[in-house]
XYZ file of C-alpha atoms in Angstrom:
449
model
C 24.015 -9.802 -33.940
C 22.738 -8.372 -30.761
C 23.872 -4.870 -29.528
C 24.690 -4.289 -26.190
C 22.282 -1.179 -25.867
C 19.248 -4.157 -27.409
C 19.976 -6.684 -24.344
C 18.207 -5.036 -21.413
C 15.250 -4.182 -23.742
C 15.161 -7.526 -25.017
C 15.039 -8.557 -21.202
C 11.900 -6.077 -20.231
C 10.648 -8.094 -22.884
C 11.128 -11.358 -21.692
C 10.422 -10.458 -18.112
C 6.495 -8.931 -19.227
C 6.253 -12.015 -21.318
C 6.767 -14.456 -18.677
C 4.612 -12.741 -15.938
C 1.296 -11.900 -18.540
C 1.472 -15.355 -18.663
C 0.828 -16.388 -15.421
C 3.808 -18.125 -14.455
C 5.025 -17.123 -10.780
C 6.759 -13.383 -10.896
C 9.381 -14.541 -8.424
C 10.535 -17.354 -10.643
C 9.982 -15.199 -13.641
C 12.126 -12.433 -12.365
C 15.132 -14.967 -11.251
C 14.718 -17.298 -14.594
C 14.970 -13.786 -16.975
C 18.179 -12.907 -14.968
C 19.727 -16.164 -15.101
C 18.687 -16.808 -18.718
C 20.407 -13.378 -20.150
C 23.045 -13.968 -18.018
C 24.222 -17.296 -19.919
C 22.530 -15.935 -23.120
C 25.120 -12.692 -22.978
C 27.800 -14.845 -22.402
C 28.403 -12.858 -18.535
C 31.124 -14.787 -16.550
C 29.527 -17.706 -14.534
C 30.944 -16.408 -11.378
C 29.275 -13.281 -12.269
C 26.140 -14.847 -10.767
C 27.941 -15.363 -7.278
C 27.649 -11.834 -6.785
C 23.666 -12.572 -6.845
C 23.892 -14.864 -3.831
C 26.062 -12.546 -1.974
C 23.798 -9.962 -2.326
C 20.685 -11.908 -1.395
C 22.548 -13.257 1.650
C 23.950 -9.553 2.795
C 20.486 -7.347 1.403
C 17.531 -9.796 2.444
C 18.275 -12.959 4.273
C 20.176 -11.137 7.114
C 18.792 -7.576 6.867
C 17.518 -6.824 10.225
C 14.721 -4.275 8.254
C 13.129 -6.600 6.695
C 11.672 -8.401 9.987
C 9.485 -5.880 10.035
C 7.375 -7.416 7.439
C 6.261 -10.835 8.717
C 5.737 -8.776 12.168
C 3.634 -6.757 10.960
C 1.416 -8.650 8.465
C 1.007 -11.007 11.583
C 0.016 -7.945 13.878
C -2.326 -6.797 10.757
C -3.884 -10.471 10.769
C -4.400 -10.648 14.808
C -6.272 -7.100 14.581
C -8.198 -8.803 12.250
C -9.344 -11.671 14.364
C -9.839 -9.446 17.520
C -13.147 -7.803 17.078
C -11.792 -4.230 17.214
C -12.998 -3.093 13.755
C -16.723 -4.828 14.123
C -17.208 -3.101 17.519
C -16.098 0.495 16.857
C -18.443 0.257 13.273
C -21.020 -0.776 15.237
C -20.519 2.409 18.078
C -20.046 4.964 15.138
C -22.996 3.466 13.511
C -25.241 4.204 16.773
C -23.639 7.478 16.430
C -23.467 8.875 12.974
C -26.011 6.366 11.316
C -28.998 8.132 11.731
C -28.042 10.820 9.166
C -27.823 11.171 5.791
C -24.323 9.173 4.695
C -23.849 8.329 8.564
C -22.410 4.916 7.855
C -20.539 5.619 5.033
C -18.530 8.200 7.305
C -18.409 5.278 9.711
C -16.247 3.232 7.469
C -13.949 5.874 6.110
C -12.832 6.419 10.259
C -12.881 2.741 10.456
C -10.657 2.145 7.418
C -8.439 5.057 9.219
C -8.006 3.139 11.848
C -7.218 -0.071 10.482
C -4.740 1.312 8.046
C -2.844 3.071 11.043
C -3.008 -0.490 12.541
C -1.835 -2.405 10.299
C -0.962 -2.319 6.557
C -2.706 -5.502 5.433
C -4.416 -4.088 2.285
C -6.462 -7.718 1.143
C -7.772 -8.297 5.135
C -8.420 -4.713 5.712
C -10.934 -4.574 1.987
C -12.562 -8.398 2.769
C -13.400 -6.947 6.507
C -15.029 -3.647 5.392
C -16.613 -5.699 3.288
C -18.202 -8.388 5.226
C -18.883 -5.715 7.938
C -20.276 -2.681 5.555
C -21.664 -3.745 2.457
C -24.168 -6.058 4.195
C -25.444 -2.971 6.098
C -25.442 -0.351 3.604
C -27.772 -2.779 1.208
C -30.220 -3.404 3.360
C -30.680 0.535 4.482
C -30.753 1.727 0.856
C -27.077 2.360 -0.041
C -26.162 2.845 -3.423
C -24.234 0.011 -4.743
C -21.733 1.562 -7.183
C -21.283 4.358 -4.315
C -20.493 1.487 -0.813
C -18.709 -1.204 -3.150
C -16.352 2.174 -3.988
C -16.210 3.457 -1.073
C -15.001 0.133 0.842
C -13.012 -1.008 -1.695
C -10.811 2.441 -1.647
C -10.994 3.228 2.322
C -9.938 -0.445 3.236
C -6.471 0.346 0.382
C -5.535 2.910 2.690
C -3.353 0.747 4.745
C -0.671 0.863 1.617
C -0.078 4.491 2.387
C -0.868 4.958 6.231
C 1.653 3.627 8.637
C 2.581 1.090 9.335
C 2.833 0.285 5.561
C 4.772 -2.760 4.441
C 5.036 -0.780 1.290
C 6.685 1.690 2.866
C 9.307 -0.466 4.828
C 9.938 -1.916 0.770
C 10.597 1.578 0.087
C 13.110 2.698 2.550
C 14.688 -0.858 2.117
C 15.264 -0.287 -1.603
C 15.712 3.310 -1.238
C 18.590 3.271 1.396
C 16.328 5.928 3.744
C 15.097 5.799 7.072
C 11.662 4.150 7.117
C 10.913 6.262 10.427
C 10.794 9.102 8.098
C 8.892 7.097 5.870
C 6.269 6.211 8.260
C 6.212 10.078 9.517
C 6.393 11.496 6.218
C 3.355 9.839 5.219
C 0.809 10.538 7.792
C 0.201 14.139 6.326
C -0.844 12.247 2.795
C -2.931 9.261 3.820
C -4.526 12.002 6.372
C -5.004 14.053 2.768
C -6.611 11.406 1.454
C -8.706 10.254 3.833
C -10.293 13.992 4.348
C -10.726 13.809 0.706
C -12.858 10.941 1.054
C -14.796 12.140 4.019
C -15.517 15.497 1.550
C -16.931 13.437 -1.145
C -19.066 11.327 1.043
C -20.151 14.497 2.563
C -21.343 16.269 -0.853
C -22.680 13.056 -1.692
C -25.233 13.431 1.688
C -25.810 16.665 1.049
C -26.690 16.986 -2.558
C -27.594 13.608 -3.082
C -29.022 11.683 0.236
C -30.851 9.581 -1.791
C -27.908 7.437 -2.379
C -27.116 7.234 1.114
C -30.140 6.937 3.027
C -29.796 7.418 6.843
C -29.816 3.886 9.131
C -33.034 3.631 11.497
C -31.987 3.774 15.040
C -31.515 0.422 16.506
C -31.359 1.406 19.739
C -31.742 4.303 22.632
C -28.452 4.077 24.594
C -28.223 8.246 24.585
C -25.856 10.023 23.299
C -23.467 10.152 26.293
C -23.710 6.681 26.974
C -22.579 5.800 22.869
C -19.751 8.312 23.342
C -18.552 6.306 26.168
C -19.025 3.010 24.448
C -17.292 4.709 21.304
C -14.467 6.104 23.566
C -14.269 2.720 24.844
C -13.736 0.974 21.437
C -11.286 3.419 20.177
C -8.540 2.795 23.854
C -7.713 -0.125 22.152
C -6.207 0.896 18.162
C -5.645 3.872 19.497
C -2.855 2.420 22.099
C -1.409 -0.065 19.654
C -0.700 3.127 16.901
C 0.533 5.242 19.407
C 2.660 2.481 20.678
C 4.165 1.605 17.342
C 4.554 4.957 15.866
C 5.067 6.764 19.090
C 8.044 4.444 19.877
C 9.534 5.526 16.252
C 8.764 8.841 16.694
C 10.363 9.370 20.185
C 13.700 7.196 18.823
C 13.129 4.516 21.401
C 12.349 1.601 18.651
C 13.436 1.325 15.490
C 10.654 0.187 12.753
C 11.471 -3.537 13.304
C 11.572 -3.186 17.037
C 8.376 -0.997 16.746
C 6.405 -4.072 14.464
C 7.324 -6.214 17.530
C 5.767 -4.111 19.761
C 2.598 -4.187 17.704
C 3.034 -8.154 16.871
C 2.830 -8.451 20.697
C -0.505 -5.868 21.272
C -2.316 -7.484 18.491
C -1.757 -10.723 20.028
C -3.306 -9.758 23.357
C -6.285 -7.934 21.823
C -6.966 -10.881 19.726
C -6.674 -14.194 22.200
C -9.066 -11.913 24.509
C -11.751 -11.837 22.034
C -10.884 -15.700 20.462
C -12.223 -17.019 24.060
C -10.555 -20.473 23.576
C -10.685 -20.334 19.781
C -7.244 -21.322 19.442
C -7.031 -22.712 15.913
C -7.247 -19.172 14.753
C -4.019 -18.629 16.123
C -2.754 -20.988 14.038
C -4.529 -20.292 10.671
C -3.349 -16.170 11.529
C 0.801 -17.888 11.639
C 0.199 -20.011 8.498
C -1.300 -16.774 6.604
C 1.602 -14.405 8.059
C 3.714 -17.003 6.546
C 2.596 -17.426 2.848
C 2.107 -13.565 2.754
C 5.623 -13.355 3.628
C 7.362 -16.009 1.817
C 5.571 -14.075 -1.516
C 7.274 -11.003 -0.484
C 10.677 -12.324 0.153
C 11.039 -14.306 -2.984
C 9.856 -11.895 -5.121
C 12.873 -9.620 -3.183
C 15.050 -12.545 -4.277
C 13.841 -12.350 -7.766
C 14.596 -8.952 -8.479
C 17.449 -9.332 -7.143
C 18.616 -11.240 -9.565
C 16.963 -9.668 -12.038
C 18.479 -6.251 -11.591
C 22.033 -7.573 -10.913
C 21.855 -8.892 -14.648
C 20.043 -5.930 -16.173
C 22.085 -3.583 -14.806
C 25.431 -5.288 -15.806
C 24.062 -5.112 -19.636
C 23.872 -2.122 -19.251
C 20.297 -1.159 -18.410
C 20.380 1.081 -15.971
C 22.746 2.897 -17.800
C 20.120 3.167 -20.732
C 17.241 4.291 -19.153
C 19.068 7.019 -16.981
C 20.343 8.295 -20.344
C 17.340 8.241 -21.587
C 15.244 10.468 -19.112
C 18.210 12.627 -18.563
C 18.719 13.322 -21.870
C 15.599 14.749 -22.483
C 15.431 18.544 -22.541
C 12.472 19.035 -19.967
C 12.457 20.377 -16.563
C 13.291 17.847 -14.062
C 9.668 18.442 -12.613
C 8.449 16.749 -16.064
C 10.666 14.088 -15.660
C 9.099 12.841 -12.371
C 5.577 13.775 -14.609
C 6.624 11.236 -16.501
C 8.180 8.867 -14.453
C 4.358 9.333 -12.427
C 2.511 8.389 -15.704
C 4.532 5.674 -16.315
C 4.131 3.899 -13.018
C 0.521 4.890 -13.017
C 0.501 2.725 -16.543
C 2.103 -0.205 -14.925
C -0.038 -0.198 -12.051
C -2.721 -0.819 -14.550
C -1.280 -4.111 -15.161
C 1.264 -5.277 -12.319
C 1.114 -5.841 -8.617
C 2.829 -2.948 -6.290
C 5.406 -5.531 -5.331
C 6.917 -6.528 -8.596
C 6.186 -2.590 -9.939
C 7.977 -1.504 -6.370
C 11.439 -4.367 -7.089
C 11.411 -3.818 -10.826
C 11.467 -0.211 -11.902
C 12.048 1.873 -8.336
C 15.652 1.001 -8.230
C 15.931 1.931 -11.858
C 14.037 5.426 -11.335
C 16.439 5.637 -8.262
C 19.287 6.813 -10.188
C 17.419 9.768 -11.792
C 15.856 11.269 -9.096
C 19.479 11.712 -7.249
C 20.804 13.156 -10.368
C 18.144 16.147 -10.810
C 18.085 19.000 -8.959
C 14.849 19.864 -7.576
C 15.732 22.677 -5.374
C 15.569 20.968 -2.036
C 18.141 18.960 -0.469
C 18.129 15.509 -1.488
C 17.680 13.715 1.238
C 14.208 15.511 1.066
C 13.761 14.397 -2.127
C 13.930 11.101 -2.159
C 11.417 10.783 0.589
C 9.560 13.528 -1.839
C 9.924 10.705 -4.470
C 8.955 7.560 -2.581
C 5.673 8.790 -1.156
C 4.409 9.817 -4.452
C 5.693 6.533 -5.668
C 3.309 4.754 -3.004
C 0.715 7.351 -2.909
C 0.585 6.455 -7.092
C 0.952 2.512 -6.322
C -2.049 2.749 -4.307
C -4.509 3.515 -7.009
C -3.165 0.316 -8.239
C -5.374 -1.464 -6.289
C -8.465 0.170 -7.809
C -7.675 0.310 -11.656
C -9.409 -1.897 -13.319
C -8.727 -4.236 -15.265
C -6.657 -5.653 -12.843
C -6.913 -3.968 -9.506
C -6.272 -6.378 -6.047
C -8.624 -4.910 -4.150
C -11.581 -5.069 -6.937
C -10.951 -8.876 -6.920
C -11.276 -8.797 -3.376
C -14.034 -7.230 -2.986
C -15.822 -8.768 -5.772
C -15.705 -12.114 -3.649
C -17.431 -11.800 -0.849
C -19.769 -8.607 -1.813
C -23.928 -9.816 -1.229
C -26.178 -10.703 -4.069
C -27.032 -7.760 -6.595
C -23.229 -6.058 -6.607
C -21.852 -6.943 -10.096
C -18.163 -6.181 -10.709
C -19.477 -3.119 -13.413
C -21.096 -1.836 -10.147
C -17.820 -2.089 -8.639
C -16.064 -0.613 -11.650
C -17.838 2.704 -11.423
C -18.104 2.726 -7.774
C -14.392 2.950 -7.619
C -13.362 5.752 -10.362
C -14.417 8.864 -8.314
C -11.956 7.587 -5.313
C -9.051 6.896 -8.350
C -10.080 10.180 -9.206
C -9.220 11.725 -5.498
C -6.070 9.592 -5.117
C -4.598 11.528 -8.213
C -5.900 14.711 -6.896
C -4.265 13.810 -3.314
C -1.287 12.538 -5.763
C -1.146 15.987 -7.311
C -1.358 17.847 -4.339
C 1.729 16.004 -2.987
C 3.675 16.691 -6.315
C 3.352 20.330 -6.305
C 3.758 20.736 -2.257
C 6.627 18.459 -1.413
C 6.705 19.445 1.977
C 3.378 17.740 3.286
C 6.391 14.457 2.763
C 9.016 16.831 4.085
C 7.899 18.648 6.600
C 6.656 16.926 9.498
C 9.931 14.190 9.274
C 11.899 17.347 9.402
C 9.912 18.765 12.451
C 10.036 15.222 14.751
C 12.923 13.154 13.457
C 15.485 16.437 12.014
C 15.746 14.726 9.051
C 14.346 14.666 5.351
């Protein structure tokens, strides 16, 4: 005989079963819920409420647009040149010295992540732009695979971050604050990145030999070209987070905004090349039809788990430990860290945020808590994002790993990745002991936490 407190474990169980082996997570997720629910003997119309809420939460949420607008405005970037021609006018300009380039792509991966929040485009672009370069002029291999792999993740954190619009959507908050709140971090990170590079040049230049000058332009004449190559990203971010920031476009309003920018900058560099267009709407679409039915899924999925009482049990659990509620969100930290290992950010972000939800809300952290759930979901993403570069299954390894030039094995790309996993915590920490670089700057634009 089953007890009630054994179902929801039982369906954890289940649920990592079915996705370890390899069936889709969206059908996984939606098959666990439906099987426990006929397997507990849960009224059959209990399963009604699931379609209600997929109906009222997802198919008509006006949020959620956001998404497909801005994976499409991520995708059009991609195609317009932008990134290729501002590498190649910071490479004229910071080449020539010792880890030159490799600054080059950290402000480049900036960039891109404040345009668009496309982590898989954003690591295969570095990486058919970079590594290439950084080979032939001497580059380390562990140290450039790293270094692209981590600045092109990035995106996850910086807005516009389809993470983030997951977040707010899951987390009942204002994405706006999202979006705002997380500038301070990503710029955290990123300056921890340009610090490593620059210890690297300066105690090790060997590993990142300067680039020979290709050319003699002078340096006013690169500025300008530089200056030139930066009106454009720099428009379409101000545009999209300006608008949010201001209050005269909401997120989803804001994403159209960019959707429409992108789409100028790119069908002025395609030149006729058309069928691009089309290949940039059928890749918007599969990225977005993964992300909605895994929403569906977990819908579901927690509808069932939480009527067995699941939710109940783990909010017992952490809350009746006798810790400080800062160890509690230690260990809540840890344990998506663990995951992360394992699972993509979408299923990890579904799955376990809305049961972590509860506890955060019910300890007392000694700021409001409006501030700390925002607290809560950027170290949520800001943890998620070394996801991407934990072996043994990190997205952006993979990605890299296929198109990276003869001579880069994926050990090289193993051990060029664990000093940036290593600054993500350390950017991770920082934001757990200092909750206002989530707080404050939300607070000082938008009046809100």
């Amino acid at each position: 005989m089953i007890t009630d407190s054994l179902w929801p474990i039982l369906m954890l169980v289940v649920l990592l079963v079915g996705i370890f082996s390899g069936y889709s997570v969206a059908f996984v997720l939606a098959g666990t819920g439906v099987l426990f629910a006929f397997v507990a003997d849960l009224p059959t119309v209990f399963l009604s409420m699931g379609v209600s809420r997929i109906y009222s939460g997802t198919l008509t949420n006006w949020l959620l647009i956001a998404i497909p607008l801005f994976v499409y405005m991520g995708l059009m970037l991609e195609r317009s040149g932008v990134a290729e021609r501002l590498l190649t006018s910071l490479a004229r300009l910071l080449g020539p010295m010792p880890g030159g380039y490799a600054f080059s792509v950290i402000v480049i991966g900036i960039v891109m992540a404040a345009s668009t929040g496309i982590i898989g485009a954003s690591v295969v672009l570095l990486g058919l732009l970079a590594l290439p370069m950084m080979k032939e002029a001497g580059y380390s291999r562990q140290t450039s695979s790293g270094l692209v792999a981590a600045t092109g993740t990035l995106g996850i954190l910086i807005p516009p971050s389809i993470m983030l619009i997951i977040l707010g959507d899951t987390l009942r908050i204002s994405v706006g604050h999202l979006f705002i709140g997380a500038v301070f971090p990503g710029l955290i990170l990123g300056g921890l990145y340009i610090a490593y590079i620059a210890a690297l040049a300066l105690f090790r230049p060997g590993m990142m030999p300067p680039l020979p000058k290709s050319d003699k332009l002078g340096f006013a004449k690169t500025i300008i070209l530089l200056l030139q190559d930066l009106v454009a990203p720099l428009v379409l971010v101000v545009a999209v987070l300006g608008s949010i920031v201001v209050g005269i476009a909401t997120p989803t309003e804001a994403a159209g905004i960019g959707a429409i920018g992108a789409t100028i900058l790119a069908l002025a560099a395609m030149r006729g090349r058309l069928h691009e267009f089309g290949e940039v709407l059928r890749a918007t679409t599969k990225t977005t039809v993964m992300i909605i039915f895994v929403m569906l899924g977990a819908t579901i999925f927690s509808l069932v788990f939480k009527r067995l009482g699941g939710e109940s049990l783990i909010l017992g659990a952490f809350l009746g430990l006798d810790v400080e509620p800062f160890t509690v969100i230690i260990m809540i930290m840890l344990l998506i860290f663990i995951l992360g290992l394992f699972l993509e950010w979408v299923e990890i972000t579904l799955i376990v945020l809305p049961l972590f939800a509860p506890i955060i809300i019910a300890l007392d952290f000694g700021i409001p808590q409006e501030e700390a759930m925002l607290w809560f979901a950027l170290l949520f993403a800001l943890n998620l994002q070394t996801s991407f570069l934990t072996p043994p299954f990190g997205y952006a390894l993979f990605y890299l790993r296929g198109i990276a030039p003869d001579g880069y094995t994926i050990g090289d790309i193993y051990r060029g990745v664990l000093p940036f996993v290593l600054l993500q915590l350390t950017a991770l920490l920082l934001l757990l002991f200092f909750p206002g670089l989530a707080t404050w700057l939300p607070q000082t634009l938008m009046g809100a936490g």
